PDB file of C-alpha atoms in Angstrom:
ATOM      1  CA  UNK Y   1     -10.986 -18.828 -23.315  1.00  0.00           C
ATOM      2  CA  UNK Y   2      -8.208 -16.395 -24.182  1.00  0.00           C
ATOM      3  CA  UNK Y   3     -10.518 -13.546 -23.197  1.00  0.00           C
ATOM      4  CA  UNK Y   4     -11.088 -15.169 -19.844  1.00  0.00           C
ATOM      5  CA  UNK Y   5      -7.356 -15.560 -19.302  1.00  0.00           C
ATOM      6  CA  UNK Y   6      -6.713 -11.875 -19.967  1.00  0.00           C
ATOM      7  CA  UNK Y   7      -9.604 -10.817 -17.758  1.00  0.00           C
ATOM      8  CA  UNK Y   8      -8.429 -13.031 -14.930  1.00  0.00           C
ATOM      9  CA  UNK Y   9      -4.904 -11.711 -15.203  1.00  0.00           C
ATOM     10  CA  UNK Y  10      -6.213  -8.182 -15.258  1.00  0.00           C
ATOM     11  CA  UNK Y  11      -8.164  -8.755 -12.068  1.00  0.00           C
ATOM     12  CA  UNK Y  12      -5.130 -10.172 -10.301  1.00  0.00           C
ATOM     13  CA  UNK Y  13      -2.997  -7.283 -11.452  1.00  0.00           C
ATOM     14  CA  UNK Y  14      -5.531  -4.745 -10.266  1.00  0.00           C
ATOM     15  CA  UNK Y  15      -5.779  -6.104  -6.757  1.00  0.00           C
ATOM     16  CA  UNK Y  16      -2.033  -6.568  -6.456  1.00  0.00           C
ATOM     17  CA  UNK Y  17      -1.481  -2.875  -7.064  1.00  0.00           C
ATOM     18  CA  UNK Y  18      -4.663  -1.726  -5.307  1.00  0.00           C
ATOM     19  CA  UNK Y  19      -5.590   0.225  -8.424  1.00  0.00           C
ATOM     20  CA  UNK Y  20      -8.138   0.294 -11.207  1.00  0.00           C
ATOM     21  CA  UNK Y  21     -11.231  -0.908  -9.306  1.00  0.00           C
ATOM     22  CA  UNK Y  22     -14.681   0.638  -9.380  1.00  0.00           C
ATOM     23  CA  UNK Y  23     -15.876   2.439  -6.253  1.00  0.00           C
ATOM     24  CA  UNK Y  24     -18.049  -0.519  -5.243  1.00  0.00           C
ATOM     25  CA  UNK Y  25     -15.321  -3.108  -5.795  1.00  0.00           C
ATOM     26  CA  UNK Y  26     -12.728  -1.061  -3.914  1.00  0.00           C
ATOM     27  CA  UNK Y  27     -14.847  -0.284  -0.860  1.00  0.00           C
ATOM     28  CA  UNK Y  28     -13.007  -2.688   1.447  1.00  0.00           C
ATOM     29  CA  UNK Y  29      -9.629  -1.391   0.305  1.00  0.00           C
ATOM     30  CA  UNK Y  30     -10.707   2.231   0.684  1.00  0.00           C
ATOM     31  CA  UNK Y  31     -11.774   1.541   4.246  1.00  0.00           C
ATOM     32  CA  UNK Y  32      -8.306   0.216   5.068  1.00  0.00           C
ATOM     33  CA  UNK Y  33      -6.702   3.202   3.378  1.00  0.00           C
ATOM     34  CA  UNK Y  34      -8.906   5.755   5.146  1.00  0.00           C
ATOM     35  CA  UNK Y  35      -8.418   4.089   8.494  1.00  0.00           C
ATOM     36  CA  UNK Y  36      -4.624   4.092   8.187  1.00  0.00           C
ATOM     37  CA  UNK Y  37      -4.553   7.722   7.069  1.00  0.00           C
ATOM     38  CA  UNK Y  38      -6.935   8.728   9.853  1.00  0.00           C
ATOM     39  CA  UNK Y  39      -4.821   6.961  12.463  1.00  0.00           C
ATOM     40  CA  UNK Y  40      -1.718   8.772  11.203  1.00  0.00           C
ATOM     41  CA  UNK Y  41      -3.566  12.091  11.374  1.00  0.00           C
ATOM     42  CA  UNK Y  42      -4.714  11.332  14.910  1.00  0.00           C
ATOM     43  CA  UNK Y  43      -1.174  10.386  15.971  1.00  0.00           C
ATOM     44  CA  UNK Y  44       0.151  13.724  14.730  1.00  0.00           C
ATOM     45  CA  UNK Y  45      -2.699  15.566  16.453  1.00  0.00           C
ATOM     46  CA  UNK Y  46      -2.037  13.865  19.776  1.00  0.00           C
ATOM     47  CA  UNK Y  47       1.735  14.365  19.611  1.00  0.00           C
ATOM     48  CA  UNK Y  48       1.300  18.076  18.908  1.00  0.00           C
ATOM     49  CA  UNK Y  49      -1.188  18.780  21.697  1.00  0.00           C
ATOM     50  CA  UNK Y  50      -3.255  20.535  19.051  1.00  0.00           C
ATOM     51  CA  UNK Y  51      -0.544  23.022  18.027  1.00  0.00           C
ATOM     52  CA  UNK Y  52      -0.093  22.148  14.342  1.00  0.00           C
ATOM     53  CA  UNK Y  53       0.003  25.493  12.536  1.00  0.00           C
ATOM     54  CA  UNK Y  54       3.322  26.138  10.815  1.00  0.00           C
ATOM     55  CA  UNK Y  55       4.629  22.601  11.386  1.00  0.00           C
ATOM     56  CA  UNK Y  56       5.992  20.429   8.580  1.00  0.00           C
ATOM     57  CA  UNK Y  57       4.905  16.877   7.837  1.00  0.00           C
ATOM     58  CA  UNK Y  58       6.394  14.513   5.269  1.00  0.00           C
ATOM     59  CA  UNK Y  59       4.792  11.351   3.886  1.00  0.00           C
ATOM     60  CA  UNK Y  60       7.051   8.714   2.311  1.00  0.00           C
ATOM     61  CA  UNK Y  61       4.626   6.720   0.165  1.00  0.00           C
ATOM     62  CA  UNK Y  62       5.407   3.174  -0.867  1.00  0.00           C
ATOM     63  CA  UNK Y  63       4.339   3.805  -4.450  1.00  0.00           C
ATOM     64  CA  UNK Y  64       2.495   6.867  -5.774  1.00  0.00           C
ATOM     65  CA  UNK Y  65       1.723   5.178  -9.107  1.00  0.00           C
ATOM     66  CA  UNK Y  66      -0.923   3.251  -7.165  1.00  0.00           C
ATOM     67  CA  UNK Y  67      -4.309   4.909  -6.709  1.00  0.00           C
ATOM     68  CA  UNK Y  68      -4.355   3.527  -3.164  1.00  0.00           C
ATOM     69  CA  UNK Y  69      -1.419   5.697  -2.078  1.00  0.00           C
ATOM     70  CA  UNK Y  70      -2.486   8.693  -4.158  1.00  0.00           C
ATOM     71  CA  UNK Y  71      -5.843   8.720  -2.383  1.00  0.00           C
ATOM     72  CA  UNK Y  72      -4.192   8.233   0.999  1.00  0.00           C
ATOM     73  CA  UNK Y  73      -1.858  11.155   0.346  1.00  0.00           C
ATOM     74  CA  UNK Y  74      -4.705  13.378  -0.848  1.00  0.00           C
ATOM     75  CA  UNK Y  75      -6.647  12.660   2.321  1.00  0.00           C
ATOM     76  CA  UNK Y  76      -3.707  13.512   4.567  1.00  0.00           C
ATOM     77  CA  UNK Y  77      -2.834  16.614   2.549  1.00  0.00           C
ATOM     78  CA  UNK Y  78      -6.366  17.956   2.958  1.00  0.00           C
ATOM     79  CA  UNK Y  79      -6.334  17.217   6.685  1.00  0.00           C
ATOM     80  CA  UNK Y  80      -2.940  18.722   7.477  1.00  0.00           C
ATOM     81  CA  UNK Y  81      -3.109  21.804   5.252  1.00  0.00           C
ATOM     82  CA  UNK Y  82      -6.523  22.649   6.694  1.00  0.00           C
ATOM     83  CA  UNK Y  83      -4.741  22.875  10.046  1.00  0.00           C
ATOM     84  CA  UNK Y  84      -2.060  25.209   8.748  1.00  0.00           C
ATOM     85  CA  UNK Y  85       0.684  22.619   8.259  1.00  0.00           C
ATOM     86  CA  UNK Y  86       3.117  22.329   5.359  1.00  0.00           C
ATOM     87  CA  UNK Y  87       2.535  18.938   3.717  1.00  0.00           C
ATOM     88  CA  UNK Y  88       5.166  17.128   1.655  1.00  0.00           C
ATOM     89  CA  UNK Y  89       4.938  13.764  -0.106  1.00  0.00           C
ATOM     90  CA  UNK Y  90       7.758  11.707  -1.630  1.00  0.00           C
ATOM     91  CA  UNK Y  91       7.474   8.580  -3.751  1.00  0.00           C
ATOM     92  CA  UNK Y  92       9.632   5.596  -2.739  1.00  0.00           C
ATOM     93  CA  UNK Y  93       8.483   3.837  -5.922  1.00  0.00           C
ATOM     94  CA  UNK Y  94       8.703   0.440  -4.230  1.00  0.00           C
ATOM     95  CA  UNK Y  95      12.446   0.834  -3.708  1.00  0.00           C
ATOM     96  CA  UNK Y  96      13.967   0.549  -0.226  1.00  0.00           C
ATOM     97  CA  UNK Y  97      16.976   2.743  -1.032  1.00  0.00           C
ATOM     98  CA  UNK Y  98      14.774   5.419  -2.531  1.00  0.00           C
ATOM     99  CA  UNK Y  99      12.661   5.421   0.614  1.00  0.00           C
ATOM    100  CA  UNK Y 100      15.733   5.885   2.778  1.00  0.00           C
ATOM    101  CA  UNK Y 101      16.593   8.949   0.695  1.00  0.00           C
ATOM    102  CA  UNK Y 102      13.075  10.357   1.045  1.00  0.00           C
ATOM    103  CA  UNK Y 103      13.276  10.120   4.827  1.00  0.00           C
ATOM    104  CA  UNK Y 104      16.731  11.712   4.873  1.00  0.00           C
ATOM    105  CA  UNK Y 105      15.387  14.532   2.695  1.00  0.00           C
ATOM    106  CA  UNK Y 106      12.515  15.101   5.103  1.00  0.00           C
ATOM    107  CA  UNK Y 107      15.020  15.406   7.949  1.00  0.00           C
ATOM    108  CA  UNK Y 108      17.058  17.934   5.924  1.00  0.00           C
ATOM    109  CA  UNK Y 109      13.861  19.904   5.266  1.00  0.00           C
ATOM    110  CA  UNK Y 110      13.221  20.090   8.990  1.00  0.00           C
ATOM    111  CA  UNK Y 111      10.013  18.057   9.002  1.00  0.00           C
ATOM    112  CA  UNK Y 112       8.485  17.866  12.447  1.00  0.00           C
ATOM    113  CA  UNK Y 113       6.529  14.719  11.571  1.00  0.00           C
ATOM    114  CA  UNK Y 114       7.488  11.919   9.201  1.00  0.00           C
ATOM    115  CA  UNK Y 115       4.919   9.339   8.081  1.00  0.00           C
ATOM    116  CA  UNK Y 116       6.364   6.293   6.340  1.00  0.00           C
ATOM    117  CA  UNK Y 117       4.460   3.524   4.562  1.00  0.00           C
ATOM    118  CA  UNK Y 118       7.350   1.079   4.655  1.00  0.00           C
ATOM    119  CA  UNK Y 119       8.819  -0.668   1.608  1.00  0.00           C
ATOM    120  CA  UNK Y 120      11.222  -2.916   3.538  1.00  0.00           C
ATOM    121  CA  UNK Y 121      11.199  -2.957   7.323  1.00  0.00           C
ATOM    122  CA  UNK Y 122      14.635  -4.593   7.500  1.00  0.00           C
ATOM    123  CA  UNK Y 123      16.394  -1.689   5.791  1.00  0.00           C
ATOM    124  CA  UNK Y 124      14.544   1.426   6.962  1.00  0.00           C
ATOM    125  CA  UNK Y 125      14.977   1.086  10.739  1.00  0.00           C
ATOM    126  CA  UNK Y 126      18.318   2.854  11.202  1.00  0.00           C
ATOM    127  CA  UNK Y 127      17.258   5.773   9.000  1.00  0.00           C
ATOM    128  CA  UNK Y 128      14.028   6.283  10.908  1.00  0.00           C
ATOM    129  CA  UNK Y 129      15.865   6.064  14.223  1.00  0.00           C
ATOM    130  CA  UNK Y 130      18.212   8.836  13.077  1.00  0.00           C
ATOM    131  CA  UNK Y 131      15.174  10.872  12.042  1.00  0.00           C
ATOM    132  CA  UNK Y 132      13.766  10.516  15.552  1.00  0.00           C
ATOM    133  CA  UNK Y 133      17.109  11.467  17.069  1.00  0.00           C
ATOM    134  CA  UNK Y 134      17.061  14.623  14.941  1.00  0.00           C
ATOM    135  CA  UNK Y 135      13.775  15.603  16.581  1.00  0.00           C
ATOM    136  CA  UNK Y 136      11.153  14.290  14.134  1.00  0.00           C
ATOM    137  CA  UNK Y 137       8.097  12.408  15.339  1.00  0.00           C
ATOM    138  CA  UNK Y 138       7.998   9.209  13.255  1.00  0.00           C
ATOM    139  CA  UNK Y 139       4.860   7.290  12.310  1.00  0.00           C
ATOM    140  CA  UNK Y 140       5.167   3.963  10.488  1.00  0.00           C
ATOM    141  CA  UNK Y 141       2.274   2.465   8.535  1.00  0.00           C
ATOM    142  CA  UNK Y 142       1.898  -1.087   7.290  1.00  0.00           C
ATOM    143  CA  UNK Y 143       4.243  -3.066   9.502  1.00  0.00           C
ATOM    144  CA  UNK Y 144       5.903  -3.343  12.904  1.00  0.00           C
ATOM    145  CA  UNK Y 145       9.616  -2.568  12.911  1.00  0.00           C
ATOM    146  CA  UNK Y 146      12.084  -4.810  14.684  1.00  0.00           C
ATOM    147  CA  UNK Y 147      14.000  -1.705  15.757  1.00  0.00           C
ATOM    148  CA  UNK Y 148      11.757  -0.389  18.530  1.00  0.00           C
ATOM    149  CA  UNK Y 149      13.659   2.913  18.614  1.00  0.00           C
ATOM    150  CA  UNK Y 150      12.835   3.642  14.965  1.00  0.00           C
ATOM    151  CA  UNK Y 151       9.267   4.903  15.396  1.00  0.00           C
ATOM    152  CA  UNK Y 152       7.060   6.715  17.868  1.00  0.00           C
ATOM    153  CA  UNK Y 153       3.916   5.081  16.489  1.00  0.00           C
ATOM    154  CA  UNK Y 154       3.424   1.928  14.377  1.00  0.00           C
ATOM    155  CA  UNK Y 155       0.126   1.488  12.537  1.00  0.00           C
ATOM    156  CA  UNK Y 156       0.343  -2.139  11.508  1.00  0.00           C
ATOM    157  CA  UNK Y 157      -1.906  -4.097   9.174  1.00  0.00           C
ATOM    158  CA  UNK Y 158      -1.927  -7.809   8.493  1.00  0.00           C
ATOM    159  CA  UNK Y 159      -0.308  -8.215   5.090  1.00  0.00           C
ATOM    160  CA  UNK Y 160      -1.862 -11.676   4.762  1.00  0.00           C
ATOM    161  CA  UNK Y 161      -5.315 -10.241   5.414  1.00  0.00           C
ATOM    162  CA  UNK Y 162      -4.608  -7.420   2.964  1.00  0.00           C
ATOM    163  CA  UNK Y 163      -3.872  -9.981   0.259  1.00  0.00           C
ATOM    164  CA  UNK Y 164      -7.023 -11.916   1.157  1.00  0.00           C
ATOM    165  CA  UNK Y 165      -9.131  -8.764   0.833  1.00  0.00           C
ATOM    166  CA  UNK Y 166      -7.620  -8.124  -2.582  1.00  0.00           C
ATOM    167  CA  UNK Y 167      -8.311 -11.731  -3.601  1.00  0.00           C
ATOM    168  CA  UNK Y 168     -11.928 -11.295  -2.528  1.00  0.00           C
ATOM    169  CA  UNK Y 169     -12.176  -8.135  -4.636  1.00  0.00           C
ATOM    170  CA  UNK Y 170     -10.880 -10.016  -7.671  1.00  0.00           C
ATOM    171  CA  UNK Y 171     -13.264 -12.906  -6.965  1.00  0.00           C
ATOM    172  CA  UNK Y 172     -16.240 -10.549  -6.887  1.00  0.00           C
ATOM    173  CA  UNK Y 173     -15.121  -8.986 -10.164  1.00  0.00           C
ATOM    174  CA  UNK Y 174     -14.860 -12.425 -11.786  1.00  0.00           C
ATOM    175  CA  UNK Y 175     -18.330 -13.444 -10.577  1.00  0.00           C
ATOM    176  CA  UNK Y 176     -19.785 -10.199 -11.913  1.00  0.00           C
ATOM    177  CA  UNK Y 177     -18.011 -10.449 -15.268  1.00  0.00           C
ATOM    178  CA  UNK Y 178     -18.396 -14.212 -15.819  1.00  0.00           C
ATOM    179  CA  UNK Y 179     -21.514 -15.245 -13.874  1.00  0.00           C
ATOM    180  CA  UNK Y 180     -21.999 -18.484 -15.847  1.00  0.00           C
ATOM    181  CA  UNK Y 181     -18.365 -19.623 -16.012  1.00  0.00           C
ATOM    182  CA  UNK Y 182     -17.675 -23.273 -15.195  1.00  0.00           C
ATOM    183  CA  UNK Y 183     -15.538 -24.349 -12.270  1.00  0.00           C
ATOM    184  CA  UNK Y 184     -11.847 -23.970 -13.057  1.00  0.00           C
ATOM    185  CA  UNK Y 185     -12.471 -22.116 -16.319  1.00  0.00           C
ATOM    186  CA  UNK Y 186     -11.166 -18.676 -15.296  1.00  0.00           C
ATOM    187  CA  UNK Y 187      -7.416 -18.793 -15.674  1.00  0.00           C
ATOM    188  CA  UNK Y 188      -5.643 -16.317 -13.421  1.00  0.00           C
ATOM    189  CA  UNK Y 189      -2.054 -15.145 -13.394  1.00  0.00           C
ATOM    190  CA  UNK Y 190      -0.563 -13.525 -10.295  1.00  0.00           C
ATOM    191  CA  UNK Y 191       2.062 -10.826 -10.193  1.00  0.00           C
ATOM    192  CA  UNK Y 192       3.987 -11.845  -7.081  1.00  0.00           C
ATOM    193  CA  UNK Y 193       6.834 -10.335  -5.110  1.00  0.00           C
ATOM    194  CA  UNK Y 194       9.181 -11.840  -2.552  1.00  0.00           C
ATOM    195  CA  UNK Y 195      11.467  -8.861  -1.900  1.00  0.00           C
ATOM    196  CA  UNK Y 196      10.564  -8.840   1.789  1.00  0.00           C
ATOM    197  CA  UNK Y 197       8.521 -10.679   4.419  1.00  0.00           C
ATOM    198  CA  UNK Y 198       5.510  -8.379   4.104  1.00  0.00           C
ATOM    199  CA  UNK Y 199       5.333  -8.909   0.334  1.00  0.00           C
ATOM    200  CA  UNK Y 200       5.504 -12.693   0.771  1.00  0.00           C
ATOM    201  CA  UNK Y 201       2.650 -12.636   3.285  1.00  0.00           C
ATOM    202  CA  UNK Y 202       0.550 -10.416   1.029  1.00  0.00           C
ATOM    203  CA  UNK Y 203       1.059 -12.733  -1.934  1.00  0.00           C
ATOM    204  CA  UNK Y 204       0.053 -15.724   0.193  1.00  0.00           C
ATOM    205  CA  UNK Y 205      -3.203 -13.875   0.762  1.00  0.00           C
ATOM    206  CA  UNK Y 206      -3.625 -13.287  -2.977  1.00  0.00           C
ATOM    207  CA  UNK Y 207      -3.325 -17.021  -3.640  1.00  0.00           C
ATOM    208  CA  UNK Y 208      -6.492 -17.661  -1.644  1.00  0.00           C
ATOM    209  CA  UNK Y 209      -8.494 -16.540  -4.677  1.00  0.00           C
ATOM    210  CA  UNK Y 210      -8.432 -20.163  -5.869  1.00  0.00           C
ATOM    211  CA  UNK Y 211      -9.902 -21.272  -2.524  1.00  0.00           C
ATOM    212  CA  UNK Y 212     -12.718 -18.735  -2.370  1.00  0.00           C
ATOM    213  CA  UNK Y 213     -13.804 -18.965  -6.011  1.00  0.00           C
ATOM    214  CA  UNK Y 214     -14.236 -22.386  -7.677  1.00  0.00           C
ATOM    215  CA  UNK Y 215     -14.217 -20.770 -11.116  1.00  0.00           C
ATOM    216  CA  UNK Y 216     -10.544 -19.832 -10.702  1.00  0.00           C
ATOM    217  CA  UNK Y 217      -7.460 -21.770 -11.677  1.00  0.00           C
ATOM    218  CA  UNK Y 218      -4.106 -20.099 -11.037  1.00  0.00           C
ATOM    219  CA  UNK Y 219      -2.084 -20.917 -14.141  1.00  0.00           C
ATOM    220  CA  UNK Y 220       0.949 -18.694 -13.665  1.00  0.00           C
ATOM    221  CA  UNK Y 221       2.827 -16.688 -11.055  1.00  0.00           C
ATOM    222  CA  UNK Y 222       5.187 -14.048 -12.358  1.00  0.00           C
ATOM    223  CA  UNK Y 223       7.780 -12.746  -9.894  1.00  0.00           C
ATOM    224  CA  UNK Y 224       8.304  -9.016 -10.222  1.00  0.00           C
ATOM    225  CA  UNK Y 225       9.565  -6.057  -8.219  1.00  0.00           C
ATOM    226  CA  UNK Y 226       7.030  -3.831  -6.498  1.00  0.00           C
ATOM    227  CA  UNK Y 227       7.581  -0.959  -8.956  1.00  0.00           C
ATOM    228  CA  UNK Y 228       7.355  -3.277 -11.987  1.00  0.00           C
ATOM    229  CA  UNK Y 229       4.236  -4.873 -10.568  1.00  0.00           C
ATOM    230  CA  UNK Y 230       2.568  -1.492 -10.154  1.00  0.00           C
ATOM    231  CA  UNK Y 231       3.312  -0.537 -13.757  1.00  0.00           C
ATOM    232  CA  UNK Y 232       2.036  -3.877 -15.078  1.00  0.00           C
ATOM    233  CA  UNK Y 233      -1.054  -3.720 -12.877  1.00  0.00           C
ATOM    234  CA  UNK Y 234      -1.907  -0.239 -14.112  1.00  0.00           C
ATOM    235  CA  UNK Y 235      -1.503  -1.401 -17.724  1.00  0.00           C
ATOM    236  CA  UNK Y 236      -3.877  -4.336 -17.214  1.00  0.00           C
ATOM    237  CA  UNK Y 237      -6.348  -2.144 -15.323  1.00  0.00           C
ATOM    238  CA  UNK Y 238      -6.582   0.233 -18.289  1.00  0.00           C
ATOM    239  CA  UNK Y 239      -7.127  -2.542 -20.877  1.00  0.00           C
TER     240      UNK Y 239
END
């Protein structure tokens, strides 16, 4: 039973951080990642009228310790450098203040395009607005900002649905690993975060794992910061 508890916790940690899954298990997540990156690439292409060579683009990633954001960055780097652009990536590490600094640094560097996967939409708006006023074209991924002057393009995703997809991934892993487990026998712990509205919605989606898989009983929820959750998730994923 202890083994099942650790395995269940590991699954929850993996989906929370979007890391550590096999290629088959992570297919749905990869599709979301590729779609968001592709939409950002298209937005830059359209804003430039095709004249990209020599331009600078900066990507402020929510958390580069997650494979999800590493893969997203790699995709965009390949796309933009192939078109003669200078690509820069900065890690917000799940910290709103750090993300503000990354955007300010991109402005100082003279980035023509700034792509931001937002940590906290309540705190980043003024900084992104100033970036636009400085002449940068701003693309926001993951949410819709209340400050409508803070971005040229918003690529929003449903955080609730994102959590539900991750719960489904964990459920599939549990069924594959414990095909004969009795109802309620797989004890799962969730690494949760309530730092902002998007995180709360995403965690609500994670909790649906108990609804979609009768084998699961959620026995613990551990509140953590986004950066702490990523580190813990990576540790469990490597166990």
